[in-house]
Amino acid sequence: MSKAFADLARYQGSSPAFFSALKSAYNCRGAIVQLTYGNYPQFVNPLGAYQVYNAYKAFGVVSAYHFYMGNPVAEANYFLKHVKQYGLDKSTLLAVDVEDGSLSGNITAQTNQFLDVLYNAGYHNLAVYSMKYWFDTKINIKNLHHNPKIWVASLGVEPKMKYDAWQYTWTGHADGSDVDLSIDKTGHFTSTEKAKQPTYWHKGSFFEAKSMLGLYSDIRLKGKRNPRFAPKSRFYAEVVKDGKVTRLKTHLGYVSANTAFSHRIK
């Protein structure tokens, strides 16, 4: 059954009364909070911590998102800093809002760079937000990394595309605040997801990186090297163990043997 959730930024409320009003007026079952905007300190949501805390108290679940302005790696790391600061664990749904009119270039590739940073930091519950027109023309859903949930804005008209959440109105109102509302079609935005226990390769000799894969000079992955395996890079490696630690040893150094980061070809 589809459930409603609210999209919150600095312009919305943060008090327990606000969240009670969302529940009573719209039967909201969750909220997603904008934490950061670009990598500009002056645009960090000043209510973010209160909204995250009180949304979680009200709904038992909260998500977070970032408004993207064109610098994918720097912005993803800036967003992650605040995600961790607010105590959001790695099961939390994290979204990137890709819609600003100033954006140019290959938007799909930029979105993937942003998603890669989050994924490589261990946050695998990811989503991409944009207008239906952008998903039709600027963001190639089939080429997005890590199978993110799709959150689409289409005011008043249900989009004829596969999606996980639909932002259907910008005219909600609760406890003195205007608020955007969305329908969660697949349950990812209004329910908690348990973090998956990591699994590691125990055999194999030829692998392909799923995303940017860091290289290290030692098996404990302490000494980071400048070379990295880019997404879809293929490499030969030996599965090696040091106590309970499992790694892939390549001709350039050690990489993680976590199955989330690579495909085994043979």
Short mmCIF file of C-alpha atoms in Angstrom, two decimals:
data_model
loop_
_atom_site.label_atom_id
_atom_site.label_comp_id
_atom_site.label_asym_id
_atom_site.label_seq_id
_atom_site.Cartn_x
_atom_site.Cartn_y
_atom_site.Cartn_z
CA MET A 1 0.00 0.00 0.00
CA SER A 2 1.37 3.43 -0.96
CA LYS A 3 2.18 5.84 1.87
CA ALA A 4 2.82 9.58 1.99
CA PHE A 5 6.01 11.28 3.11
CA ALA A 6 7.12 14.90 3.41
CA ASP A 7 10.10 16.68 1.83
CA LEU A 8 11.64 19.09 4.34
CA ALA A 9 14.18 21.90 4.03
CA ARG A 10 14.93 25.12 5.89
CA TYR A 11 11.51 26.50 4.95
CA GLN A 12 9.50 23.85 6.83
CA GLY A 13 8.86 23.26 10.50
CA SER A 14 10.91 21.15 12.87
CA SER A 15 8.84 20.89 16.04
CA PRO A 16 7.00 17.79 17.31
CA ALA A 17 3.75 19.69 16.64
CA PHE A 18 4.68 20.06 12.96
CA PHE A 19 5.21 16.32 12.56
CA SER A 20 1.98 15.56 14.42
CA ALA A 21 0.18 17.87 11.98
CA LEU A 22 1.72 16.03 9.00
CA LYS A 23 0.47 12.72 10.38
CA SER A 24 -3.05 13.94 11.08
CA ALA A 25 -3.50 16.01 7.89
CA TYR A 26 -1.90 13.68 5.34
CA ASN A 27 -1.29 10.41 7.20
CA CYS A 28 2.43 10.89 6.52
CA ARG A 29 4.57 7.89 7.44
CA GLY A 30 8.00 9.38 6.85
CA ALA A 31 10.09 12.43 5.96
CA ILE A 32 13.18 13.15 3.90
CA VAL A 33 15.30 16.08 5.09
CA GLN A 34 17.54 18.27 2.93
CA LEU A 35 20.82 18.59 4.83
CA THR A 36 23.11 20.36 2.37
CA TYR A 37 23.07 22.50 -0.78
CA GLY A 38 26.11 22.38 -3.06
CA ASN A 39 29.15 22.54 -0.81
CA TYR A 40 28.22 25.97 0.52
CA PRO A 41 28.30 26.27 4.34
CA GLN A 42 25.88 29.21 4.22
CA PHE A 43 23.18 26.99 2.70
CA VAL A 44 23.37 24.11 5.19
CA ASN A 45 19.86 23.53 6.53
CA PRO A 46 19.90 25.21 9.98
CA LEU A 47 16.91 23.09 11.07
CA GLY A 48 18.34 19.84 9.73
CA ALA A 49 19.32 18.30 13.05
CA TYR A 50 15.95 19.11 14.64
CA GLN A 51 14.01 17.85 11.61
CA VAL A 52 15.97 14.59 11.52
CA TYR A 53 15.50 14.01 15.24
CA ASN A 54 11.80 14.85 15.43
CA ALA A 55 10.97 13.08 12.15
CA TYR A 56 12.52 9.91 13.50
CA LYS A 57 10.61 10.27 16.77
CA ALA A 58 7.35 10.78 14.88
CA PHE A 59 7.71 8.14 12.16
CA GLY A 60 10.43 5.74 13.29
CA VAL A 61 12.19 6.39 9.98
CA VAL A 62 13.90 9.36 8.34
CA SER A 63 15.81 9.87 5.08
CA ALA A 64 18.17 12.63 3.94
CA TYR A 65 19.02 14.38 0.68
CA HIS A 66 21.41 16.83 -0.91
CA PHE A 67 20.66 19.57 -3.46
CA TYR A 68 23.23 19.14 -6.24
CA MET A 69 24.99 22.14 -7.82
CA GLY A 70 27.58 20.64 -10.18
CA ASN A 71 30.65 19.49 -8.19
CA PRO A 72 29.89 15.80 -7.57
CA VAL A 73 32.80 14.49 -5.50
CA ALA A 74 33.21 17.54 -3.28
CA GLU A 75 29.48 17.84 -2.71
CA ALA A 76 29.03 14.13 -1.94
CA ASN A 77 31.77 14.29 0.67
CA TYR A 78 30.27 17.45 2.14
CA PHE A 79 26.88 15.75 2.34
CA LEU A 80 28.43 12.66 3.97
CA LYS A 81 30.05 14.85 6.61
CA HIS A 82 26.62 16.04 7.71
CA VAL A 83 25.00 12.61 7.38
CA LYS A 84 27.54 11.27 9.87
CA GLN A 85 27.30 14.36 12.06
CA TYR A 86 23.57 13.76 12.49
CA GLY A 87 24.10 10.10 13.38
CA LEU A 88 22.39 8.60 10.34
CA ASP A 89 23.52 5.00 9.96
CA LYS A 90 24.37 3.16 6.77
CA SER A 91 20.88 1.76 6.34
CA THR A 92 19.54 5.31 5.87
CA LEU A 93 18.12 6.18 2.46
CA LEU A 94 20.27 8.99 0.99
CA ALA A 95 19.11 10.91 -2.08
CA VAL A 96 20.61 13.44 -4.45
CA ASP A 97 18.30 16.15 -5.86
CA VAL A 98 19.36 16.83 -9.45
CA GLU A 99 17.30 19.64 -10.93
CA ASP A 100 19.12 22.98 -10.83
CA GLY A 101 18.83 24.92 -14.10
CA SER A 102 22.52 25.92 -14.05
CA LEU A 103 23.71 22.30 -14.43
CA SER A 104 25.41 21.39 -17.69
CA GLY A 105 27.45 18.59 -19.22
CA ASN A 106 26.83 14.88 -18.76
CA ILE A 107 24.32 14.91 -15.89
CA THR A 108 24.11 11.12 -15.68
CA ALA A 109 27.89 10.80 -15.29
CA GLN A 110 27.95 13.53 -12.63
CA THR A 111 25.13 11.84 -10.73
CA ASN A 112 27.06 8.57 -10.86
CA GLN A 113 30.16 10.23 -9.41
CA PHE A 114 28.05 11.50 -6.51
CA LEU A 115 26.45 8.08 -5.97
CA ASP A 116 29.85 6.34 -6.13
CA VAL A 117 31.17 8.41 -3.21
CA LEU A 118 28.17 7.48 -1.04
CA TYR A 119 28.31 3.83 -2.06
CA ASN A 120 32.04 3.52 -1.44
CA ALA A 121 31.50 5.00 2.04
CA GLY A 122 29.13 2.12 2.81
CA TYR A 123 25.78 3.85 2.17
CA HIS A 124 24.03 1.54 -0.29
CA ASN A 125 20.40 2.68 0.14
CA LEU A 126 20.45 5.42 -2.51
CA ALA A 127 17.95 7.49 -4.50
CA VAL A 128 17.91 10.11 -7.26
CA TYR A 129 15.29 12.90 -7.39
CA SER A 130 14.39 15.00 -10.42
CA MET A 131 11.50 16.15 -12.57
CA LYS A 132 9.98 13.72 -15.03
CA TYR A 133 11.30 15.85 -17.92
CA TRP A 134 14.88 15.45 -16.69
CA PHE A 135 14.50 11.69 -16.38
CA ASP A 136 13.20 11.74 -19.95
CA THR A 137 16.02 13.88 -21.36
CA LYS A 138 19.02 14.47 -19.06
CA ILE A 139 19.29 11.53 -16.65
CA ASN A 140 19.55 8.05 -18.15
CA ILE A 141 18.06 5.84 -15.45
CA LYS A 142 19.39 2.64 -17.03
CA ASN A 143 22.97 3.96 -16.75
CA LEU A 144 22.80 5.06 -13.12
CA HIS A 145 25.18 3.25 -10.80
CA HIS A 146 24.07 1.10 -7.84
CA ASN A 147 20.41 0.77 -8.86
CA PRO A 148 19.14 3.85 -6.99
CA LYS A 149 15.50 4.39 -6.15
CA ILE A 150 13.84 6.88 -8.47
CA TRP A 151 11.96 9.79 -6.87
CA VAL A 152 10.17 11.79 -9.54
CA ALA A 153 8.38 15.15 -9.41
CA SER A 154 5.25 15.35 -11.56
CA LEU A 155 2.79 17.76 -10.03
CA GLY A 156 -0.81 16.57 -10.15
CA VAL A 157 -0.25 13.95 -12.84
CA GLU A 158 1.09 10.48 -12.08
CA PRO A 159 4.16 9.89 -14.29
CA LYS A 160 4.03 7.13 -16.89
CA MET A 161 7.41 5.68 -15.97
CA LYS A 162 8.80 3.22 -13.46
CA TYR A 163 9.42 5.00 -10.17
CA ASP A 164 9.73 4.36 -6.43
CA ALA A 165 8.33 7.65 -5.15
CA TRP A 166 6.21 10.36 -6.76
CA GLN A 167 6.22 13.96 -5.58
CA TYR A 168 2.69 14.92 -6.45
CA THR A 169 2.18 18.33 -4.81
CA TRP A 170 4.00 21.43 -3.58
CA THR A 171 0.92 22.77 -1.81
CA GLY A 172 0.67 20.74 1.39
CA HIS A 173 0.30 22.70 4.61
CA ALA A 174 0.94 21.72 8.23
CA ASP A 175 1.32 23.74 11.43
CA GLY A 176 1.93 27.00 9.57
CA SER A 177 4.40 25.56 7.02
CA ASP A 178 3.95 24.85 3.32
CA VAL A 179 5.32 21.42 2.48
CA ASP A 180 5.94 19.20 -0.55
CA LEU A 181 4.38 15.74 -0.36
CA SER A 182 5.21 12.50 -2.11
CA ILE A 183 3.77 9.01 -2.44
CA ASP A 184 6.07 6.12 -1.58
CA LYS A 185 5.11 3.43 -4.07
CA THR A 186 7.66 0.78 -3.06
CA GLY A 187 8.03 1.41 0.68
CA HIS A 188 11.67 2.49 0.62
CA PHE A 189 11.00 6.04 1.88
CA THR A 190 8.63 5.13 4.72
CA SER A 191 10.17 2.01 6.24
CA THR A 192 13.54 1.12 7.68
CA GLU A 193 15.91 -1.17 5.84
CA LYS A 194 18.33 -3.31 7.79
CA ALA A 195 21.92 -2.83 6.75
CA LYS A 196 23.10 -5.90 4.88
CA GLN A 197 25.96 -7.83 6.39
CA PRO A 198 28.97 -7.54 4.07
CA THR A 199 30.12 -10.60 2.12
CA TYR A 200 33.59 -11.19 0.72
CA TRP A 201 35.05 -13.10 -2.19
CA HIS A 202 36.58 -16.40 -1.13
CA LYS A 203 37.62 -17.46 -4.59
CA GLY A 204 38.27 -15.95 -8.02
CA SER A 205 41.07 -14.64 -10.18
CA PHE A 206 39.55 -12.01 -12.50
CA PHE A 207 37.27 -9.18 -11.32
CA GLU A 208 35.52 -6.01 -12.51
CA ALA A 209 35.13 -2.90 -10.34
CA LYS A 210 31.52 -1.81 -9.79
CA SER A 211 32.59 1.72 -8.84
CA MET A 212 35.82 3.59 -8.12
CA LEU A 213 37.95 1.12 -6.16
CA GLY A 214 40.78 2.32 -3.92
CA LEU A 215 44.19 0.65 -3.93
CA TYR A 216 46.40 0.17 -0.87
CA SER A 217 50.00 -0.86 -0.29
CA ASP A 218 49.18 -3.15 2.65
CA ILE A 219 46.63 -5.85 3.39
CA ARG A 220 45.10 -3.83 6.25
CA LEU A 221 44.24 -1.05 3.76
CA LYS A 222 46.05 1.63 5.74
CA GLY A 223 48.49 2.91 3.11
CA LYS A 224 46.38 4.43 0.33
CA ARG A 225 47.91 4.60 -3.15
CA ASN A 226 47.13 7.17 -5.84
CA PRO A 227 46.18 4.66 -8.55
CA ARG A 228 42.57 3.44 -8.43
CA PHE A 229 40.47 1.07 -10.49
CA ALA A 230 37.76 3.04 -12.30
CA PRO A 231 34.22 1.67 -12.63
CA LYS A 232 34.12 -1.33 -15.02
CA SER A 233 37.92 -1.72 -14.88
CA ARG A 234 38.92 -5.36 -15.03
CA PHE A 235 41.84 -6.74 -13.08
CA TYR A 236 43.50 -10.00 -12.10
CA ALA A 237 43.74 -10.63 -8.38
CA GLU A 238 44.49 -13.31 -5.82
CA VAL A 239 42.15 -13.77 -2.86
CA VAL A 240 44.34 -13.51 0.25
CA LYS A 241 43.63 -13.71 3.98
CA ASP A 242 45.31 -12.31 7.06
CA GLY A 243 43.50 -13.72 10.06
CA LYS A 244 39.83 -12.80 9.59
CA VAL A 245 40.64 -10.15 6.96
CA THR A 246 40.08 -11.01 3.26
CA ARG A 247 41.49 -8.88 0.43
CA LEU A 248 42.16 -9.00 -3.29
CA LYS A 249 45.87 -8.75 -4.09
CA THR A 250 46.52 -7.17 -7.50
CA HIS A 251 49.72 -6.26 -9.30
CA LEU A 252 49.21 -2.66 -8.11
CA GLY A 253 48.35 -3.39 -4.50
CA TYR A 254 45.49 -4.56 -2.30
CA VAL A 255 41.79 -3.77 -2.74
CA SER A 256 38.74 -4.66 -0.71
CA ALA A 257 37.29 -8.13 -1.31
CA ASN A 258 33.80 -6.90 -0.33
CA THR A 259 31.42 -8.28 -3.00
CA ALA A 260 29.57 -4.94 -3.02
CA PHE A 261 32.53 -3.30 -4.77
CA SER A 262 33.35 -5.75 -7.59
CA HIS A 263 31.98 -8.45 -9.87
CA ARG A 264 33.77 -11.77 -10.16
CA ILE A 265 34.31 -12.69 -13.80
CA LYS A 266 36.19 -15.94 -13.15
#
